[in-house]
Coordinates of C-alpha atoms (C1' of nucleotides) in Angstrom, one line a residue:
Chain B
M1 CA 10.9 -40.6 31.8
T2 CA 13.8 -40.3 28.8
G3 CA 16.2 -38.5 30.6
R4 CA 17.3 -36.3 33.3
N5 CA 16.4 -32.8 34.2
V6 CA 15.0 -32.1 30.7
I7 CA 11.9 -30.1 30.7
P8 CA 8.9 -31.7 28.7
L9 CA 7.8 -28.8 26.6
E10 CA 4.2 -29.4 27.9
A11 CA 5.4 -28.1 31.6
I12 CA 6.5 -24.5 29.7
K13 CA 2.9 -24.4 27.8
I14 CA 1.7 -20.9 28.1
A15 CA -2.0 -19.9 28.4
C16 CA -3.8 -17.6 26.7
Q17 CA -5.0 -16.7 30.4
N18 CA -1.5 -15.6 31.7
C19 CA 0.3 -14.6 28.7
S20 CA 1.4 -11.5 28.5
L21 CA 0.4 -10.7 25.1
S22 CA -3.3 -10.8 26.2
A23 CA -3.9 -7.2 26.0
L24 CA -2.4 -7.2 22.5
C25 CA -3.5 -10.2 21.0
L26 CA -7.2 -11.8 20.4
P27 CA -8.5 -12.5 23.9
M28 CA -8.5 -8.9 24.4
A29 CA -12.2 -7.8 25.1
L30 CA -13.1 -11.0 25.9
T31 CA -14.4 -12.4 29.4
P32 CA -12.5 -14.8 31.4
E33 CA -14.4 -17.9 30.7
D34 CA -14.3 -16.8 26.9
V35 CA -10.7 -16.8 27.1
I36 CA -10.3 -20.2 28.4
R37 CA -12.6 -21.1 25.5
L38 CA -10.6 -19.4 22.7
D39 CA -7.6 -21.2 24.7
S40 CA -8.3 -24.6 24.2
I41 CA -8.4 -24.5 20.1
I42 CA -5.0 -22.8 20.2
K43 CA -1.9 -25.0 19.6
R44 CA 1.8 -24.0 20.9
N45 CA 4.9 -24.7 18.9
R46 CA 8.4 -25.9 18.9
P47 CA 10.6 -23.0 18.6
L48 CA 11.5 -22.2 15.0
H49 CA 14.9 -20.9 14.2
R50 CA 15.9 -18.1 12.3
G51 CA 15.2 -19.0 8.4
D52 CA 12.9 -21.4 9.6
H53 CA 9.3 -21.5 7.3
L54 CA 6.0 -20.8 9.4
Y55 CA 3.9 -21.0 5.8
S56 CA 4.9 -20.6 2.4
E57 CA 2.9 -19.3 -0.7
G58 CA 0.4 -21.4 -1.7
E59 CA 0.0 -23.7 0.9
P60 CA -3.4 -24.6 1.8
F61 CA -4.4 -22.1 5.1
E62 CA -5.4 -24.2 8.1
K63 CA -4.5 -21.5 10.9
L64 CA -3.6 -18.0 12.1
R65 CA -0.5 -17.8 14.1
V66 CA 0.8 -15.1 16.6
V67 CA 4.2 -14.5 17.0
T68 CA 4.7 -15.1 21.0
T69 CA 8.3 -14.5 21.1
G70 CA 10.6 -13.2 18.1
S71 CA 9.6 -11.9 14.9
V72 CA 8.9 -13.0 11.6
K73 CA 8.6 -11.5 7.8
T74 CA 6.3 -11.8 5.4
Y75 CA 7.0 -11.8 1.8
S76 CA 5.5 -12.7 -1.5
T77 CA 7.8 -13.9 -4.6
C78 CA 7.8 -11.5 -7.7
D79 CA 7.8 -13.3 -11.5
D80 CA 11.5 -12.7 -11.7
G81 CA 12.3 -14.7 -8.4
S82 CA 13.1 -12.2 -6.0
E83 CA 10.8 -11.4 -3.1
R84 CA 9.0 -8.6 -1.9
I85 CA 8.9 -7.9 1.9
L86 CA 5.2 -7.2 3.0
G87 CA 5.8 -6.9 6.8
F88 CA 7.7 -7.7 10.1
H89 CA 6.0 -9.2 13.0
L90 CA 6.5 -8.8 16.5
P91 CA 4.8 -10.6 19.3
G92 CA 1.2 -10.6 19.7
E93 CA 0.7 -9.8 16.1
L94 CA -1.3 -12.2 14.0
I95 CA 0.1 -13.5 10.9
G96 CA -2.1 -14.9 8.0
L97 CA -5.2 -13.1 7.6
D98 CA -4.7 -12.4 3.6
A99 CA -5.2 -16.1 3.3
I100 CA -8.7 -16.3 4.7
E101 CA -10.2 -15.6 1.4
S102 CA -8.9 -17.9 -0.9
N103 CA -8.0 -20.8 1.3
H104 CA -4.5 -20.7 1.1
H105 CA -1.5 -18.5 1.6
R106 CA -0.7 -15.6 -0.8
C107 CA 2.8 -14.8 0.8
S108 CA 5.4 -16.9 2.8
A109 CA 6.2 -16.1 6.4
K110 CA 9.7 -16.6 7.7
A111 CA 11.2 -16.6 11.4
L112 CA 14.1 -13.9 12.0
E113 CA 15.6 -15.1 14.5
T114 CA 14.7 -17.7 17.5
T115 CA 10.9 -17.3 17.4
L116 CA 7.7 -18.9 19.1
V117 CA 4.5 -19.0 17.1
C118 CA 1.1 -20.3 18.5
D119 CA -1.5 -22.0 15.9
I120 CA -5.1 -20.9 15.8
P121 CA -7.3 -23.2 13.5
F122 CA -9.0 -20.6 11.5
D123 CA -12.4 -23.0 10.8
Q124 CA -12.4 -23.4 14.7
L125 CA -11.5 -19.8 15.5
E126 CA -14.5 -19.3 12.9
K127 CA -17.0 -21.6 14.6
L128 CA -16.1 -20.1 18.4
S129 CA -16.6 -16.5 16.9
H130 CA -19.9 -17.5 16.0
Q131 CA -21.0 -18.8 19.5
I132 CA -19.1 -15.4 21.0
P133 CA -20.1 -12.4 19.9
S134 CA -17.9 -10.3 21.4
L135 CA -15.0 -12.6 19.7
Q136 CA -16.6 -11.9 16.1
H137 CA -16.2 -8.3 16.6
Q138 CA -12.9 -8.8 17.6
L139 CA -12.0 -10.7 14.6
Y140 CA -13.6 -7.9 12.4
R141 CA -11.9 -5.4 14.2
L142 CA -8.2 -7.2 13.8
L143 CA -9.2 -7.6 10.3
S144 CA -10.0 -3.8 9.8
R145 CA -6.9 -2.8 11.6
E146 CA -5.1 -4.6 9.0
I147 CA -6.9 -3.1 6.1
G148 CA -6.0 0.7 7.7
H149 CA -2.4 -0.4 8.3
E150 CA -2.8 -0.2 4.4
T151 CA -2.9 3.8 4.7
E152 CA 0.2 4.1 6.2
I153 CA 2.0 2.0 3.9
L154 CA 0.8 4.0 1.2
M155 CA 2.1 7.1 2.6
L156 CA 5.4 5.8 3.1
L157 CA 5.9 4.4 -0.2
G158 CA 4.0 7.0 -2.3
K159 CA 4.7 10.0 -1.0
K160 CA 7.7 9.5 1.2
G161 CA 11.7 10.7 0.4
A162 CA 14.3 8.3 1.3
D163 CA 14.9 9.8 4.7
E164 CA 11.2 9.8 5.5
R165 CA 10.7 6.2 4.7
L166 CA 13.6 5.0 7.0
A167 CA 12.6 7.5 9.9
T168 CA 9.1 6.3 9.9
F169 CA 10.7 2.9 9.5
L170 CA 12.3 3.3 13.0
I171 CA 9.8 4.7 14.9
S172 CA 7.1 2.4 14.0
L173 CA 9.6 -0.6 15.4
S174 CA 10.2 2.2 18.2
E175 CA 6.6 2.4 19.1
R176 CA 5.5 -1.0 18.8
F177 CA 8.9 -2.2 21.3
K178 CA 7.3 0.1 23.6
S179 CA 3.8 -1.1 23.5
R180 CA 5.7 -4.6 24.5
G181 CA 7.2 -3.2 27.2
F182 CA 10.7 -3.0 25.7
S183 CA 12.8 0.1 25.4
A184 CA 11.4 2.6 22.7
T185 CA 14.8 4.0 22.0
D186 CA 17.3 1.0 22.3
F187 CA 16.6 -2.1 20.6
F188 CA 17.9 -4.6 18.1
L189 CA 17.2 -5.2 14.4
S190 CA 16.2 -8.6 13.8
M191 CA 16.1 -8.0 10.1
S192 CA 18.8 -7.0 7.3
R193 CA 19.4 -4.1 5.5
Y194 CA 18.5 -6.2 2.3
D195 CA 15.4 -6.7 3.9
I196 CA 14.9 -3.1 5.2
G197 CA 15.3 -1.8 1.9
N198 CA 13.3 -4.0 0.0
Y199 CA 10.6 -3.0 2.6
L200 CA 10.9 0.4 2.0
G201 CA 11.4 0.5 -1.5
L202 CA 14.9 1.2 -1.1
A203 CA 18.2 0.2 -2.3
V204 CA 20.6 -1.6 0.6
E205 CA 23.1 1.1 -0.1
T206 CA 20.6 3.8 0.5
I207 CA 19.7 2.1 3.3
S208 CA 23.3 1.9 4.5
R209 CA 24.3 5.4 3.6
I210 CA 21.0 7.0 5.6
F211 CA 22.2 5.3 8.6
T212 CA 25.5 6.4 8.8
R213 CA 24.4 10.3 7.8
F214 CA 21.2 10.0 10.8
Q215 CA 24.5 8.8 12.8
E216 CA 26.8 11.7 11.9
V217 CA 24.2 14.3 12.6
G218 CA 23.5 12.4 16.0
L219 CA 20.2 11.0 15.3
I220 CA 20.6 8.0 16.0
Q221 CA 23.6 5.5 16.8
V222 CA 23.9 2.2 15.1
E223 CA 26.3 -0.7 15.5
R224 CA 25.4 -3.5 13.1
K225 CA 21.7 -4.5 14.5
H226 CA 22.0 -2.4 17.3
V227 CA 19.8 1.0 17.1
Q228 CA 19.6 3.7 19.8
L229 CA 17.4 6.6 19.1
L230 CA 19.0 9.5 20.6
N231 CA 16.4 12.3 19.4
L232 CA 13.0 10.6 19.3
A233 CA 11.4 13.8 18.7
L234 CA 13.6 14.9 15.5
L235 CA 13.3 11.6 14.0
K236 CA 9.4 11.7 14.5
E237 CA 9.2 15.1 12.8
M238 CA 11.7 13.8 9.9
A239 CA 9.3 11.0 9.4
D240 CA 6.3 13.0 9.0
G241 CA 8.8 15.0 6.9
N242 CA 8.1 18.4 8.6
H243 CA 11.7 18.8 8.7
H244 CA 13.8 21.5 7.0
K245 CA 14.4 21.6 3.7
S246 CA 10.8 20.4 2.5
R247 CA 11.2 17.6 0.5
S248 CA 9.9 16.4 -2.7
H249 CA 5.9 15.2 -2.3
R250 CA 5.8 12.6 -5.3
G251 CA 2.2 13.0 -7.0
C252 CA 1.2 15.0 -3.7
Q253 CA -0.9 17.4 -5.9
S254 CA -4.4 17.0 -4.6
K255 CA -7.0 18.2 -7.4
Chain L
M1 CA -48.9 13.7 -6.6
T2 CA -46.5 16.8 -6.6
G3 CA -45.6 16.9 -10.4
R4 CA -46.4 15.3 -13.6
N5 CA -44.3 12.2 -15.0
V6 CA -41.8 12.4 -11.7
I7 CA -40.9 8.9 -10.9
P8 CA -40.3 8.6 -7.5
L9 CA -37.5 7.4 -6.0
E10 CA -39.0 4.2 -4.0
A11 CA -40.3 2.9 -7.4
I12 CA -37.0 2.2 -8.7
K13 CA -35.8 1.1 -5.7
I14 CA -33.8 -2.0 -6.4
A15 CA -33.3 -5.1 -4.1
C16 CA -30.1 -7.4 -3.9
Q17 CA -32.5 -10.0 -4.9
N18 CA -32.5 -8.7 -8.4
C19 CA -29.3 -6.4 -8.7
S20 CA -26.7 -7.6 -11.2
L21 CA -24.2 -6.9 -8.3
S22 CA -24.7 -9.7 -6.2
A23 CA -22.6 -11.9 -7.7
L24 CA -19.6 -9.5 -6.3
C25 CA -21.0 -7.9 -3.6
L26 CA -22.3 -9.2 0.1
P27 CA -25.0 -11.2 -1.7
M28 CA -22.5 -13.9 -3.0
A29 CA -22.9 -17.3 -1.4
L30 CA -25.7 -16.6 0.7
T31 CA -29.4 -18.7 0.2
P32 CA -32.0 -16.4 -1.2
E33 CA -33.7 -16.0 1.9
D34 CA -30.9 -15.1 3.4
V35 CA -30.2 -12.6 0.7
I36 CA -33.7 -11.3 1.5
R37 CA -32.8 -10.5 5.3
L38 CA -29.7 -9.0 4.3
D39 CA -31.7 -6.8 2.1
S40 CA -33.9 -5.7 4.7
I41 CA -31.2 -3.9 6.9
I42 CA -29.6 -2.1 3.5
K43 CA -30.8 1.4 2.4
R44 CA -30.1 2.7 -0.7
N45 CA -29.6 6.4 -1.3
R46 CA -30.2 9.4 -3.7
P47 CA -27.6 9.7 -6.4
L48 CA -24.1 11.6 -4.9
H49 CA -22.8 14.1 -8.0
R50 CA -19.4 14.4 -8.4
G51 CA -17.3 15.7 -5.8
D52 CA -20.2 15.0 -3.0
H53 CA -18.8 13.3 0.1
L54 CA -19.6 9.7 0.9
Y55 CA -18.1 10.2 4.5
S56 CA -15.0 12.2 5.5
E57 CA -11.9 11.6 7.7
G58 CA -13.1 11.6 11.4
E59 CA -17.1 11.0 11.2
P60 CA -18.1 8.6 13.3
F61 CA -18.6 5.1 11.5
E62 CA -21.9 3.9 11.2
K63 CA -22.4 2.1 7.7
L64 CA -20.3 0.4 5.1
R65 CA -21.3 1.4 2.0
V66 CA -21.6 -0.4 -1.6
V67 CA -20.8 1.7 -4.6
T68 CA -23.9 0.8 -7.0
T69 CA -23.3 2.7 -10.2
G70 CA -20.3 5.3 -10.7
S71 CA -17.6 5.6 -9.3
V72 CA -15.7 6.6 -5.7
K73 CA -12.2 7.6 -4.7
T74 CA -11.2 7.2 -1.0
Y75 CA -8.3 9.5 0.3
S76 CA -6.4 10.4 3.8
T77 CA -5.1 13.7 4.3
C78 CA -1.6 14.6 5.4
D79 CA -0.5 16.8 7.7
D80 CA 0.7 19.7 4.7
G81 CA -3.2 19.3 3.8
S82 CA -2.6 17.2 0.3
E83 CA -4.5 14.3 0.2
R84 CA -3.1 10.7 -0.7
I85 CA -5.3 8.9 -2.7
L86 CA -6.2 5.1 -1.4
G87 CA -8.3 3.9 -4.1
F88 CA -10.7 3.9 -6.6
H89 CA -14.2 2.2 -6.3
L90 CA -16.2 0.7 -9.0
P91 CA -19.9 -0.8 -8.7
G92 CA -20.3 -3.8 -6.0
E93 CA -17.4 -2.7 -4.3
L94 CA -17.6 -2.4 -0.2
I95 CA -15.9 1.0 1.1
G96 CA -15.1 1.9 5.0
L97 CA -14.2 -1.3 6.0
D98 CA -11.0 0.6 7.6
A99 CA -13.4 2.5 10.0
I100 CA -14.6 -0.7 11.7
E101 CA -11.6 -0.9 14.3
S102 CA -11.9 2.3 15.7
N103 CA -15.2 3.2 14.8
H104 CA -14.5 6.4 13.0
H105 CA -14.1 6.9 9.5
R106 CA -10.1 7.1 8.9
C107 CA -10.4 8.3 5.3
S108 CA -12.9 10.1 3.1
A109 CA -14.5 8.8 0.3
K110 CA -15.7 11.2 -2.8
A111 CA -17.9 10.5 -5.5
L112 CA -15.6 10.7 -8.9
E113 CA -19.1 11.0 -11.1
T114 CA -22.9 10.8 -10.5
T115 CA -22.9 7.8 -8.1
L116 CA -25.1 5.5 -6.4
V117 CA -24.6 4.1 -3.4
C118 CA -26.3 1.4 -0.6
D119 CA -25.7 2.2 3.1
I120 CA -25.4 -1.1 5.3
P121 CA -25.5 -0.4 9.1
F122 CA -23.0 -1.9 10.3
D123 CA -24.0 -3.2 13.6
Q124 CA -27.2 -4.5 12.3
L125 CA -24.8 -6.3 9.6
E126 CA -23.2 -7.7 12.8
K127 CA -25.6 -8.7 14.3
L128 CA -27.0 -10.6 11.3
S129 CA -23.9 -11.8 10.5
H130 CA -24.0 -13.7 13.8
Q131 CA -27.4 -15.4 13.1
I132 CA -26.1 -16.1 9.6
P133 CA -22.9 -18.3 9.5
S134 CA -22.2 -17.8 5.8
L135 CA -22.6 -14.2 6.1
Q136 CA -19.9 -14.3 8.9
H137 CA -17.7 -15.8 6.7
Q138 CA -18.2 -14.1 3.7
L139 CA -17.3 -10.9 5.7
Y140 CA -14.5 -12.6 7.1
R141 CA -13.4 -13.3 3.3
L142 CA -14.2 -9.8 2.2
L143 CA -12.2 -8.2 4.7
S144 CA -9.3 -10.8 4.0
R145 CA -9.5 -10.1 0.3
E146 CA -8.7 -6.5 1.6
I147 CA -5.6 -7.4 3.0
G148 CA -4.4 -9.3 0.2
H149 CA -4.7 -6.2 -1.9
E150 CA -2.2 -4.7 0.2
T151 CA 0.2 -7.1 -1.4
E152 CA -0.2 -5.8 -4.8
I153 CA 0.2 -2.2 -3.6
L154 CA 3.5 -3.0 -2.0
M155 CA 4.4 -4.6 -5.3
L156 CA 3.4 -1.4 -7.2
L157 CA 4.8 1.3 -5.1
G158 CA 7.7 -0.5 -3.9
K159 CA 9.7 -2.4 -6.8
K160 CA 8.0 -1.2 -10.2
G161 CA 8.9 2.1 -12.3
A162 CA 6.4 4.4 -13.4
D163 CA 6.0 3.0 -16.5
E164 CA 4.9 -0.5 -15.1
R165 CA 3.0 1.6 -12.2
L166 CA 0.5 3.2 -15.2
A167 CA 0.4 -0.2 -17.1
T168 CA -0.6 -2.0 -14.0
F169 CA -3.3 0.8 -13.1
L170 CA -4.6 0.3 -16.9
I171 CA -5.1 -3.7 -16.6
S172 CA -6.4 -3.3 -13.1
L173 CA -9.0 -0.8 -14.4
S174 CA -9.5 -3.4 -17.6
E175 CA -10.1 -6.2 -15.5
R176 CA -12.3 -4.5 -12.8
F177 CA -14.6 -3.2 -16.0
K178 CA -14.6 -6.6 -17.8
S179 CA -15.8 -8.6 -14.6
R180 CA -19.0 -6.1 -14.4
G181 CA -19.8 -6.8 -18.1
F182 CA -18.1 -3.8 -19.4
S183 CA -15.4 -3.6 -22.0
A184 CA -12.1 -4.3 -20.8
T185 CA -10.5 -2.6 -23.7
D186 CA -12.4 0.6 -24.1
F187 CA -13.3 2.4 -21.2
F188 CA -13.8 6.2 -19.3
L189 CA -11.5 7.5 -16.6
S190 CA -13.8 9.1 -14.1
M191 CA -10.5 10.2 -11.9
S192 CA -8.0 12.9 -13.4
R193 CA -4.3 12.6 -14.0
Y194 CA -3.7 14.7 -10.8
D195 CA -5.7 11.6 -9.3
I196 CA -4.0 9.0 -11.1
G197 CA -0.4 10.3 -10.5
N198 CA -1.2 10.6 -6.5
Y199 CA -2.1 7.3 -6.4
L200 CA 0.4 5.7 -8.5
G201 CA 3.0 8.0 -6.1
L202 CA 4.1 9.8 -9.3
A203 CA 3.8 13.6 -10.5
V204 CA 1.2 14.4 -12.7
E205 CA 3.6 15.6 -15.9
T206 CA 4.6 11.7 -15.6
I207 CA 1.5 10.4 -16.0
S208 CA 1.0 12.6 -19.0
R209 CA 4.2 11.8 -20.6
I210 CA 3.5 8.4 -20.1
F211 CA 0.0 8.4 -21.6
T212 CA 1.4 10.0 -24.5
R213 CA 4.4 7.7 -25.0
F214 CA 2.0 4.3 -24.8
Q215 CA -0.1 6.0 -27.7
E216 CA 2.9 6.7 -29.4
V217 CA 4.3 3.1 -29.6
G218 CA 0.4 2.0 -30.2
L219 CA 0.0 0.5 -26.7
I220 CA -3.2 2.6 -26.1
Q221 CA -5.4 5.3 -27.5
V222 CA -5.8 8.2 -25.4
E223 CA -8.5 11.0 -25.7
R224 CA -8.7 13.0 -22.5
K225 CA -11.0 10.2 -20.1
H226 CA -11.4 8.1 -23.0
V227 CA -8.7 5.4 -23.3
Q228 CA -8.6 2.1 -25.2
L229 CA -6.4 -0.5 -24.7
L230 CA -4.9 -1.8 -28.3
N231 CA -2.7 -4.0 -26.7
L232 CA -4.0 -6.3 -24.1
A233 CA -1.2 -8.7 -23.9
L234 CA 1.7 -6.4 -24.5
L235 CA 0.3 -4.2 -21.6
K236 CA 0.2 -7.0 -19.3
E237 CA 3.8 -7.7 -19.9
M238 CA 4.6 -3.8 -19.2
A239 CA 3.1 -4.1 -16.1
D240 CA 4.3 -7.3 -14.8
G241 CA 7.9 -5.7 -15.9
N242 CA 8.6 -8.4 -18.3
H243 CA 9.0 -5.8 -21.1
H244 CA 12.2 -5.8 -23.2
K245 CA 15.1 -3.1 -21.2
S246 CA 15.0 -4.8 -17.6
R247 CA 13.8 -2.1 -15.6
S248 CA 15.4 -0.9 -12.3
H249 CA 14.5 -2.6 -9.5
R250 CA 14.2 -0.6 -6.3
G251 CA 15.4 -2.5 -3.6
C252 CA 14.4 -5.6 -5.2
Q253 CA 17.2 -8.0 -3.8
S254 CA 16.2 -10.8 -1.3
K255 CA 18.6 -11.6 0.8
Chain A
dC1 C1' 41.6 -20.1 9.5
dG2 C1' 39.2 -19.3 5.4
dA3 C1' 34.8 -18.7 2.8
dG4 C1' 31.0 -16.4 2.1
dT5 C1' 27.4 -13.4 3.3
dA6 C1' 26.1 -8.7 5.3
dG7 C1' 27.3 -4.3 5.6
dT8 C1' 29.7 0.4 3.5
dT9 C1' 31.7 3.5 0.9
dG10 C1' 32.5 6.4 -3.7
dA11 C1' 31.7 7.7 -8.4
dC12 C1' 28.8 7.9 -12.5
dG13 C1' 24.2 7.7 -14.7
dA14 C1' 19.2 7.2 -15.2
dT15 C1' 14.5 7.8 -13.9
dT16 C1' 11.4 11.0 -12.3
dG17 C1' 10.2 15.4 -10.0
dT18 C1' 10.1 20.4 -10.6
dC19 C1' 9.5 24.8 -12.9
dA20 C1' 7.5 27.1 -16.2
dA21 C1' 5.1 28.1 -20.0
dG22 C1' 1.7 26.8 -23.2
dA23 C1' -2.8 24.1 -25.1
dT24 C1' -6.9 22.2 -24.9
dG25 C1' -12.0 21.9 -23.3
dG26 C1' -15.8 22.3 -20.0
dG27 C1' -18.8 25.1 -18.1
dT28 C1' -20.9 30.1 -17.1
dG29 C1' -22.6 34.3 -17.8
dG30 C1' -23.7 37.7 -20.6
Chain S
dC1 C1' -25.4 31.6 -28.5
dC2 C1' -20.9 33.0 -28.0
dA3 C1' -16.8 34.8 -25.2
dC4 C1' -14.2 34.3 -21.2
dC5 C1' -12.2 32.1 -17.6
dC6 C1' -10.4 28.1 -15.0
dA7 C1' -9.4 23.8 -14.6
dT8 C1' -7.0 20.2 -16.6
dC9 C1' -3.7 18.5 -19.3
dT10 C1' 0.2 18.6 -22.1
dT11 C1' 5.4 19.6 -23.5
dG12 C1' 9.9 21.2 -22.3
dA13 C1' 14.7 22.1 -19.8
dC14 C1' 16.8 21.1 -16.0
dA15 C1' 17.9 19.2 -11.6
dA16 C1' 17.9 15.9 -7.9
dT17 C1' 17.6 11.8 -5.8
dC18 C1' 18.1 7.4 -6.1
dG19 C1' 19.8 3.2 -8.0
dT20 C1' 23.3 0.6 -10.2
dC21 C1' 28.2 -0.9 -10.7
dA22 C1' 32.3 -1.8 -8.1
dA23 C1' 35.7 -2.2 -4.6
dC24 C1' 36.6 -2.9 0.0
dT25 C1' 35.9 -4.1 5.0
dA26 C1' 34.1 -6.8 8.6
dC27 C1' 31.7 -10.2 10.6
dT28 C1' 29.6 -15.2 11.6
dC29 C1' 29.7 -19.8 10.7
dG30 C1' 31.9 -24.0 9.8

DNA sequence: CGAGTAGTTGACGATTGTCAAGATGGGTGG
DNA sequence: CCACCCATCTTGACAATCGTCAACTACTCG
């Protein structure tokens, strides 16, 4: 119509039915016909660019989002204006679940790179989940999973030292990439060192120093955003704190 | 029957309909008749004593619990055998939500004092929520609220110093007691200093020292488990980090 | 090509953990 | 009812980790 060889967005519209992420995402455990019903309420978006907001703190909550390609960070703004990063989100991950309670967003979400996102209007999803028990169950499970995630964060920030935190972070990314079919040992960090430090509760300088040290001892290979994990087993040990000089265990006493 | 003046447990059985916690709990936003239906699947328990387990990590998940009287701590056990406290739970709070995903408990729950608990079989609750849309919605909201709670923890452990952490902890308790009709400025801590330190990611000694210092400057009055908040406004400022010498802000840089 | 952002490295200090010793109180058994 | 004991809590001295400040380098993007 308008131009030559312009592929209309509609043409590349992907449906849940043939989306490679469906095993990680909401359609998991739904029958094919239910997936089609789910698909009918989902809207696919134009690509977002690095720095674009998916939504901002305080905005009314209308829909959940699923990252399709790329990555997203969620953060909340402190009283002093600085931000506190809540998480990094890879393809297949649902964002916005914390907004259901109050019907408005409690944090902001921003694309870390060129990113595709699906929108799921929550009121429609809720109605649909009322008709499809397995969808309801799946939603309960996804919400529950998110709650279970808190445990890991508490471990990370409550008792781990800086080395263990970064090791844990790298292992977590590695496993998430792996389950998405990417390399578990060779990947790019879409977030800055500032973001990593903020997320892990450490100063940027500390992140930088640990990257350097991990590289010196042959644990990893880093060049800017590009990371290679050279000794996954050892890195996992470090992440669990099982490595050499048994580290400080803040407030670790039990009873 | 068996004895003299023994009040049978059945006689003091309380129903959701006349439970003072219903405004904080699942019945919130349900019609009276739906509350009765909900009530029919809920089982009230014998009292638990200090140290009794509600459930343990790894056990199959069957029911959610609501604290009715007393208090409970949830914790998960680390590789090294020490425990990591995940939260303290007051009357009206739902426990076990993290177990829905995998159908088995990911943490343990233990009574901190003499405690009454209601059991809600989850499979029945799920079925009922499928019949009562407002119950389904309420469950989504409760799960979402728990997820939003993670934000506060991240703030607490990620950027706050020791003073701010303890101040935040006290303010949180204060507000939760207040919304339950208890004094916001005069209460008893059911958990040990060890537990507080563990929860806040600080050493017991640090907790002890801060309690002493807060008392010296007239912020609070502490005697063993008994705490009085003498300057709620100032304590809130401290909790938010808005107080005098602007504190360290670990990894606080934004971008 | 220039400017600004992101990242690195070093020196120093503050906060908080660790170790050790002592105080306090509650619970239990005689 | 008292005494002892053990767990909890407190306090002090010291050390370690990690944050802060500052300078410098290296990209990236107009």
